[in-house]
Short mmCIF file of C-alpha atoms and ligand atoms in Angstrom, two decimals:
data_model
loop_
_atom_site.label_atom_id
_atom_site.label_comp_id
_atom_site.label_asym_id
_atom_site.label_seq_id
_atom_site.Cartn_x
_atom_site.Cartn_y
_atom_site.Cartn_z
CA MET L 1 79.58 103.74 78.94
CA ALA L 2 81.35 104.14 82.42
CA SER L 3 80.98 107.80 83.74
CA SER L 4 84.06 110.09 83.34
CA GLU L 5 84.53 109.93 87.17
CA ILE L 6 84.82 106.12 86.90
CA GLU L 7 87.03 106.15 83.74
CA ALA L 8 89.40 108.75 85.52
CA LEU L 9 89.56 106.41 88.68
CA THR L 10 90.26 103.36 86.50
CA GLN L 11 92.97 105.17 84.59
CA ALA L 12 94.50 106.47 87.83
CA LEU L 13 94.74 102.88 89.23
CA ALA L 14 95.78 101.43 86.00
CA ARG L 15 98.99 103.41 86.16
CA LEU L 16 100.15 102.05 89.44
CA PRO L 17 102.95 99.47 89.18
CA GLY L 18 101.47 95.82 89.23
CA LEU L 19 98.05 96.93 87.98
CA GLY L 20 96.94 97.00 84.36
CA PRO L 21 93.76 98.16 82.71
CA ARG L 22 91.95 94.83 83.45
CA SER L 23 92.96 94.63 87.09
CA ALA L 24 92.21 98.35 87.67
CA ARG L 25 88.64 97.78 86.37
CA ARG L 26 88.19 94.95 88.80
CA ALA L 27 89.69 97.09 91.52
CA VAL L 28 87.29 99.91 90.70
CA LEU L 29 84.20 97.66 90.71
CA HIS L 30 85.39 96.17 94.13
CA LEU L 31 85.80 99.69 95.49
CA MET L 32 82.24 100.80 94.27
CA LYS L 33 80.64 97.60 95.60
CA LYS L 34 82.40 97.66 98.92
CA ARG L 35 82.09 101.36 99.81
CA GLU L 36 82.52 101.10 103.71
CA THR L 37 85.03 98.39 103.68
CA ALA L 38 87.16 99.25 100.59
CA LEU L 39 86.58 102.80 99.03
CA ASP L 40 86.27 104.88 102.24
CA PRO L 41 89.23 103.26 103.94
CA LEU L 42 91.43 103.89 101.00
CA LEU L 43 90.09 107.37 100.41
CA ARG L 44 90.86 108.22 104.13
CA ALA L 45 94.35 106.67 103.88
CA LEU L 46 95.20 108.47 100.66
CA SER L 47 94.14 111.72 101.98
CA ALA L 48 96.04 111.33 105.27
CA VAL L 49 99.24 110.46 103.37
CA SER L 50 98.50 113.18 100.81
CA GLU L 51 98.28 115.95 103.50
CA ARG L 52 101.37 114.80 105.27
CA LEU L 53 103.74 113.74 102.44
CA ALA L 54 107.27 114.97 103.07
CA THR L 55 110.68 114.19 101.67
CA CYS L 56 113.07 113.89 104.71
CA HIS L 57 115.68 116.81 104.43
CA VAL L 58 118.13 114.56 106.32
CA CYS L 59 118.17 111.24 104.45
CA GLY L 60 115.89 111.74 101.42
CA ASN L 61 113.26 109.13 102.59
CA VAL L 62 109.64 109.81 101.77
CA ASP L 63 107.44 109.80 104.77
CA THR L 64 104.58 111.58 106.57
CA THR L 65 107.01 113.56 108.84
CA ASP L 66 110.25 115.49 108.14
CA PRO L 67 112.70 114.23 109.55
CA CYS L 68 111.39 110.80 108.71
CA ALA L 69 110.58 108.24 111.39
CA ILE L 70 113.94 106.52 110.85
CA CYS L 71 115.87 109.76 111.38
CA ALA L 72 113.78 110.82 114.35
CA ASP L 73 114.06 107.46 116.07
CA PRO L 74 116.51 107.84 118.97
CA ARG L 75 117.04 104.07 119.10
CA ARG L 76 118.61 104.14 115.64
CA ASP L 77 122.43 103.92 115.72
CA GLY L 78 123.55 107.11 113.89
CA ARG L 79 127.05 105.96 113.84
CA ALA L 80 126.24 103.48 111.01
CA LEU L 81 124.98 105.03 107.66
CA CYS L 82 123.56 102.75 104.93
CA VAL L 83 123.63 104.54 101.55
CA VAL L 84 121.08 103.37 98.92
CA GLU L 85 120.15 104.35 95.47
CA GLU L 86 116.44 104.65 95.79
CA VAL L 87 113.66 105.00 98.62
CA ALA L 88 112.40 101.64 97.46
CA ASP L 89 115.83 100.18 98.54
CA LEU L 90 115.65 101.93 101.92
CA TRP L 91 112.14 100.39 102.50
CA ALA L 92 113.25 97.01 101.54
CA LEU L 93 116.21 96.95 104.02
CA ASP L 94 114.03 98.65 106.55
CA ARG L 95 111.18 96.27 106.18
CA ALA L 96 113.38 93.31 106.94
CA ARG L 97 114.64 95.18 110.06
CA LEU L 98 118.18 94.26 108.79
CA PHE L 99 119.98 97.44 109.57
CA PRO L 100 119.86 99.11 112.85
CA GLY L 101 121.52 102.34 111.71
CA ARG L 102 120.38 105.29 109.57
CA PHE L 103 120.00 105.65 105.86
CA HIS L 104 120.99 108.00 103.02
CA VAL L 105 119.08 107.96 99.59
CA LEU L 106 120.88 109.10 96.63
CA GLY L 107 117.94 109.37 94.43
CA GLY L 108 119.53 107.27 91.66
CA ARG L 109 122.97 106.13 90.35
CA LEU L 110 125.72 107.64 88.19
CA SER L 111 125.01 106.93 84.47
CA ALA L 112 126.96 108.22 81.60
CA LEU L 113 124.21 106.86 79.37
CA GLU L 114 121.47 108.57 81.11
CA GLY L 115 123.59 111.67 81.78
CA VAL L 116 123.22 111.35 85.61
CA ARG L 117 126.25 113.13 87.21
CA PRO L 118 127.32 113.39 90.78
CA GLU L 119 125.52 116.71 91.17
CA ASP L 120 122.30 115.15 90.24
CA LEU L 121 122.42 112.82 93.25
CA ARG L 122 122.43 113.58 97.08
CA ILE L 123 126.21 112.98 97.17
CA ASP L 124 127.27 116.18 98.55
CA ALA L 125 124.58 115.93 101.23
CA LEU L 126 126.06 112.58 102.09
CA VAL L 127 129.56 114.06 102.34
CA ALA L 128 128.22 116.92 104.50
CA ARG L 129 126.53 114.36 106.96
CA VAL L 130 129.92 112.33 107.22
CA ALA L 131 131.89 115.62 107.56
CA ASP L 132 129.67 116.71 110.41
CA GLY L 133 131.13 113.73 112.40
CA GLY L 134 129.60 111.00 114.49
CA VAL L 135 129.56 108.56 111.60
CA ASP L 136 131.89 105.50 112.13
CA GLU L 137 130.55 103.28 109.12
CA VAL L 138 129.17 104.03 105.79
CA VAL L 139 127.63 100.95 104.14
CA LEU L 140 127.50 101.43 100.35
CA ALA L 141 124.31 99.42 99.52
CA MET L 142 124.31 100.09 95.78
CA ASN L 143 122.71 97.71 93.32
CA ALA L 144 125.08 94.99 91.90
CA THR L 145 124.91 96.66 88.53
CA LEU L 146 127.75 98.42 86.61
CA GLU L 147 126.21 101.78 87.41
CA GLY L 148 125.56 100.85 91.03
CA GLN L 149 129.14 99.75 91.49
CA THR L 150 130.52 102.78 89.63
CA THR L 151 128.47 105.06 92.07
CA ALA L 152 129.82 103.16 95.00
CA HIS L 153 133.42 103.67 93.82
CA TYR L 154 132.80 107.38 93.29
CA ILE L 155 131.33 107.73 96.81
CA ALA L 156 134.16 105.68 98.23
CA GLU L 157 136.68 108.28 96.69
CA ARG L 158 134.68 111.26 98.04
CA LEU L 159 134.69 109.80 101.49
CA GLU L 160 138.33 108.66 101.54
CA ARG L 161 139.49 111.50 103.49
CA PHE L 162 137.26 111.06 106.48
CA PRO L 163 137.87 108.51 109.35
CA VAL L 164 135.00 106.25 108.48
CA ARG L 165 134.89 102.59 107.68
CA LEU L 166 133.51 102.07 104.11
CA THR L 167 131.78 98.89 103.60
CA GLN L 168 129.75 97.30 100.80
CA LEU L 169 127.12 94.49 100.59
CA ALA L 170 128.77 91.09 100.10
CA HIS L 171 128.60 90.04 96.50
CA GLY L 172 126.24 87.12 97.07
CA LEU L 173 123.92 89.40 95.20
CA PRO L 174 122.92 88.03 91.82
CA VAL L 175 124.76 89.88 89.23
CA GLY L 176 122.51 92.64 87.66
CA GLY L 177 120.12 92.13 90.60
CA GLU L 178 118.08 94.98 91.78
CA LEU L 179 118.19 95.22 95.56
CA ASP L 180 114.52 95.91 95.88
CA TYR L 181 113.60 92.69 94.29
CA LEU L 182 115.60 90.41 96.55
CA ASP L 183 114.21 88.17 99.23
CA GLU L 184 114.98 88.97 102.86
CA GLY L 185 117.24 86.10 103.27
CA THR L 186 119.54 87.09 100.52
CA LEU L 187 119.64 90.69 101.88
CA ALA L 188 120.36 89.55 105.35
CA GLN L 189 123.33 87.29 104.17
CA ALA L 190 124.68 90.08 101.97
CA LEU L 191 124.48 92.59 104.89
CA ARG L 192 125.94 90.16 107.35
CA ALA L 193 128.89 89.39 105.13
CA ARG L 194 129.61 93.06 104.22
CA ARG L 195 133.29 93.75 103.73
CA PRO L 196 135.66 96.73 103.48
CA VAL L 197 135.72 98.54 100.23
CA ALA L 198 138.97 97.31 98.39
CA MET G 1 109.05 101.73 110.57
CA ALA G 2 106.57 103.11 108.11
CA SER G 3 104.22 105.71 109.67
CA SER G 4 100.71 104.54 110.54
CA GLU G 5 99.27 106.69 107.62
CA ILE G 6 101.47 104.82 105.21
CA GLU G 7 100.73 101.51 106.78
CA ALA G 8 97.05 102.12 106.53
CA LEU G 9 97.40 103.23 102.85
CA THR G 10 99.48 99.92 102.09
CA GLN G 11 96.84 97.88 103.80
CA ALA G 12 93.91 99.43 102.02
CA LEU G 13 95.75 98.94 98.59
CA ALA G 14 96.59 95.28 99.61
CA ARG G 15 93.08 94.39 99.92
CA LEU G 16 92.19 95.30 96.37
CA PRO G 17 91.81 92.25 94.13
CA GLY G 18 95.12 91.67 92.01
CA LEU G 19 97.20 93.46 94.53
CA GLY G 20 99.04 91.72 97.42
CA PRO G 21 101.11 93.27 100.26
CA ARG G 22 104.22 93.33 98.10
CA SER G 23 102.75 95.11 95.03
CA ALA G 24 100.73 97.39 97.55
CA ARG G 25 104.05 98.55 99.04
CA ARG G 26 105.41 99.33 95.64
CA ALA G 27 102.21 101.15 94.74
CA VAL G 28 102.45 103.29 97.79
CA LEU G 29 106.06 104.14 97.07
CA HIS G 30 105.12 105.08 93.65
CA LEU G 31 102.35 107.37 94.81
CA MET G 32 104.47 109.03 97.29
CA LYS G 33 107.39 109.54 94.81
CA LYS G 34 104.97 110.84 92.10
CA ARG G 35 102.68 113.19 93.98
CA GLU G 36 101.44 115.29 91.03
CA THR G 37 101.12 112.66 88.36
CA ALA G 38 99.98 109.59 90.71
CA LEU G 39 98.85 110.40 94.17
CA ASP G 40 96.90 113.57 93.51
CA PRO G 41 95.05 112.24 90.27
CA LEU G 42 94.14 109.04 92.28
CA LEU G 43 92.90 111.12 95.20
CA ARG G 44 90.78 113.47 93.09
CA ALA G 45 89.26 110.51 91.12
CA LEU G 46 88.50 108.51 94.13
CA SER G 47 86.89 111.42 95.91
CA ALA G 48 84.68 112.15 92.89
CA VAL G 49 83.58 108.60 92.73
CA SER G 50 82.91 108.42 96.40
CA GLU G 51 80.81 111.59 96.33
CA ARG G 52 78.57 110.36 93.43
CA LEU G 53 78.44 106.66 94.16
CA ALA G 54 75.07 105.17 93.64
CA THR G 55 73.32 101.86 92.83
CA CYS G 56 70.95 102.29 90.01
CA HIS G 57 67.35 101.69 91.37
CA VAL G 58 66.15 100.34 87.90
CA CYS G 59 68.96 97.80 87.08
CA GLY G 60 71.20 97.37 90.14
CA ASN G 61 74.30 98.71 88.43
CA VAL G 62 76.79 100.84 90.39
CA ASP G 63 77.56 104.12 88.78
CA THR G 64 77.92 107.87 89.71
CA THR G 65 74.36 108.60 88.74
CA ASP G 66 70.91 106.87 89.61
CA PRO G 67 69.57 105.98 87.03
CA CYS G 68 72.89 104.76 85.74
CA ALA G 69 74.37 106.01 82.44
CA ILE G 70 72.89 102.84 80.68
CA CYS G 71 69.41 103.03 81.87
CA ALA G 72 69.40 106.91 81.19
CA ASP G 73 70.71 106.45 77.59
CA PRO G 74 67.91 106.97 75.16
CA ARG G 75 69.71 105.24 72.26
CA ARG G 76 69.66 102.01 74.33
CA ASP G 77 66.95 99.47 73.15
CA GLY G 78 64.71 99.03 76.19
CA ARG G 79 62.92 96.19 74.58
CA ALA G 80 65.88 93.76 75.17
CA LEU G 81 66.93 93.16 78.78
CA CYS G 82 70.05 91.16 79.56
CA VAL G 83 69.94 89.58 82.96
CA VAL G 84 73.37 89.09 84.87
CA GLU G 85 74.54 87.85 88.19
CA GLU G 86 76.85 90.57 89.08
CA VAL G 87 77.80 94.14 88.11
CA ALA G 88 81.19 92.72 87.02
CA ASP G 89 79.26 90.68 84.33
CA LEU G 90 77.26 93.87 83.16
CA TRP G 91 80.66 95.77 82.89
CA ALA G 92 82.27 92.88 80.88
CA LEU G 93 79.33 92.82 78.42
CA ASP G 94 79.09 96.52 78.26
CA ARG G 95 82.74 97.05 77.89
CA ALA G 96 82.75 95.01 74.68
CA ARG G 97 79.74 96.95 73.45
CA LEU G 98 78.10 93.66 72.63
CA PHE G 99 74.60 94.27 73.81
CA PRO G 100 72.73 97.33 72.64
CA GLY G 101 69.75 96.80 75.19
CA ARG G 102 69.49 97.44 78.88
CA PHE G 103 70.52 95.17 81.80
CA HIS G 104 69.38 93.74 85.02
CA VAL G 105 71.78 92.86 87.76
CA LEU G 106 70.63 90.03 90.02
CA GLY G 107 73.24 90.46 92.80
CA GLY G 108 74.19 86.92 92.84
CA ARG G 109 72.92 83.48 91.96
CA LEU G 110 70.57 80.85 93.82
CA SER G 111 72.48 78.60 95.94
CA ALA G 112 71.22 76.03 98.49
CA LEU G 113 74.72 75.57 99.84
CA GLU G 114 75.18 79.31 100.57
CA GLY G 115 71.58 79.75 101.53
CA VAL G 116 70.82 82.28 98.70
CA ARG G 117 67.12 82.19 98.02
CA PRO G 118 64.96 84.02 95.30
CA GLU G 119 64.05 86.78 97.59
CA ASP G 120 67.80 87.55 98.13
CA LEU G 121 68.28 88.35 94.60
CA ARG G 122 66.76 91.24 92.53
CA ILE G 123 64.26 88.81 90.87
CA ASP G 124 60.92 90.41 91.90
CA ALA G 125 62.30 93.72 90.51
CA LEU G 126 63.05 91.84 87.17
CA VAL G 127 59.46 90.37 87.13
CA ALA G 128 58.08 93.71 87.85
CA ARG G 129 60.18 95.38 84.81
CA VAL G 130 58.88 92.83 82.54
CA ALA G 131 55.32 93.06 83.85
CA ASP G 132 55.31 96.80 83.27
CA GLY G 133 55.54 95.92 79.51
CA GLY G 134 57.79 97.15 76.64
CA VAL G 135 60.28 94.24 77.00
CA ASP G 136 60.22 91.94 74.07
CA GLU G 137 63.33 89.78 74.91
CA VAL G 138 65.17 88.75 78.20
CA VAL G 139 68.49 87.38 77.67
CA LEU G 140 69.49 85.19 80.60
CA ALA G 141 73.28 85.77 80.71
CA MET G 142 74.00 83.66 83.91
CA ASN G 143 77.47 81.95 84.39
CA ALA G 144 77.79 78.43 82.86
CA THR G 145 77.85 77.06 86.43
CA LEU G 146 75.32 74.80 88.07
CA GLU G 147 73.99 77.57 90.15
CA GLY G 148 74.05 79.98 87.39
CA GLN G 149 71.98 77.68 85.27
CA THR G 150 69.65 76.84 88.23
CA THR G 151 69.09 80.58 88.50
CA ALA G 152 68.33 80.79 84.83
CA HIS G 153 65.80 78.12 84.97
CA TYR G 154 64.05 79.58 88.09
CA ILE G 155 63.79 82.92 86.36
CA ALA G 156 62.55 81.43 83.06
CA GLU G 157 59.61 79.78 85.13
CA ARG G 158 58.83 83.14 86.83
CA LEU G 159 58.85 84.83 83.37
CA GLU G 160 56.90 82.08 81.59
CA ARG G 161 53.56 83.79 81.72
CA PHE G 162 54.69 87.00 80.01
CA PRO G 163 54.73 87.49 76.17
CA VAL G 164 58.63 87.82 76.07
CA ARG G 165 61.19 85.77 74.12
CA LEU G 166 63.56 84.19 76.63
CA THR G 167 66.97 83.41 75.37
CA GLN G 168 70.29 82.37 76.97
CA LEU G 169 73.93 82.63 76.02
CA ALA G 170 75.03 79.87 73.70
CA HIS G 171 76.95 77.30 75.49
CA GLY G 172 80.12 77.81 73.86
CA LEU G 173 81.09 79.14 77.23
CA PRO G 174 83.83 76.94 78.91
CA VAL G 175 81.92 74.66 81.51
CA GLY G 176 82.31 76.16 85.01
CA GLY G 177 83.59 79.52 83.37
CA GLU G 178 82.79 82.77 84.97
CA LEU G 179 81.41 85.42 82.52
CA ASP G 180 83.64 88.12 83.89
CA TYR G 181 86.89 86.25 83.02
CA LEU G 182 86.06 85.41 79.41
CA ASP G 183 87.75 87.41 76.45
CA GLU G 184 85.48 89.59 74.26
CA GLY G 185 85.62 87.20 71.44
CA THR G 186 83.99 84.39 73.28
CA LEU G 187 81.44 86.60 74.79
CA ALA G 188 80.58 88.10 71.47
CA GLN G 189 80.13 84.52 69.95
CA ALA G 190 78.12 83.27 72.90
CA LEU G 191 75.81 86.35 72.54
CA ARG G 192 75.47 85.99 68.83
CA ALA G 193 74.42 82.42 69.05
CA ARG G 194 71.96 82.97 71.92
CA ARG G 195 69.00 80.60 71.70
CA PRO G 196 65.61 80.29 73.26
CA VAL G 197 65.48 78.79 76.66
CA ALA G 198 64.33 75.09 76.22
ZN1 LIG X 1 115.22 110.66 107.18
ZN1 LIG X 2 70.68 101.23 85.67
#
């Protein structure tokens, strides 16, 4: 009985992570009942992000500017580069204000099973950033999964010939754990105890 | 570190029922990474609903038309009127396609504690609809709470002088239960076993 517009909105919300059909319906109802305080602010915010949405050509972050706010921030220490699999991982580390350097997003991890090869990730771009100089340390902040660690080893090999210190997150990470799901305390500890790649 | 646009979007989403700050951040990230399949469809749906949003002057439902789709549907049996506290209750009953008649949304329930008086609800409008004639049965589908039942009794008194059958949902409803949270089976049973107001 709901109009096609309401149905479309419900479905669009239901596809967001963390929302199902039931909570989407409640959200739509909330939006329609609270036009000034809920619907209009969400519409404005969504429009603003949509208009400015950009992928940073330097680090692969998504933001409303290119370069992203992190790459453009002069207070960031460009000599330290933290390499992560996904944008979500960058956000998790940045949210906790744990890392004062810059980031590099690979856009995934090597996977024989899923057919993800080095050229499918932003690895050449990482090597180019390091080759350009000015980088002293590269933190390999992959997930503590088999594929994450394989990716870290592959990158370590590719960066071997450069005069940079390669480190990785301390393995206080739970085995099989996804970086993005960890609490800030665990992340902070793992980062503090980072060690050279063997 | 997130831009103000991203921060505003995160906050707007975090205020939706069922989403917190953490799931809102994940949703924003999802939207930004999936522009074509997530962000743009949501933006379009939200714009469409925002442009057409209306409160039905007949029944108090929120929809994208006024009268709402239910009031405008000629296949609906206008002789039976189901009175509910909130739009959410109407949606819950309508979603389950349980009631073939029309609805009337009060916009709340009488509450001495919260200072909600009869004139704060759409009760006069309900009496006027019944006074206009053509209504045979009024189903009082209030919540099974003290305030819901007080409201039902008050309305029953106001409608006493009209030649309509007053019924209420069978009290198979869990005591203190909110209509909107019930499964469709319970709702269907309660509606089937509805009985005259004592
Ligand atoms: Zn960047
Ligand atoms: Zn209506």
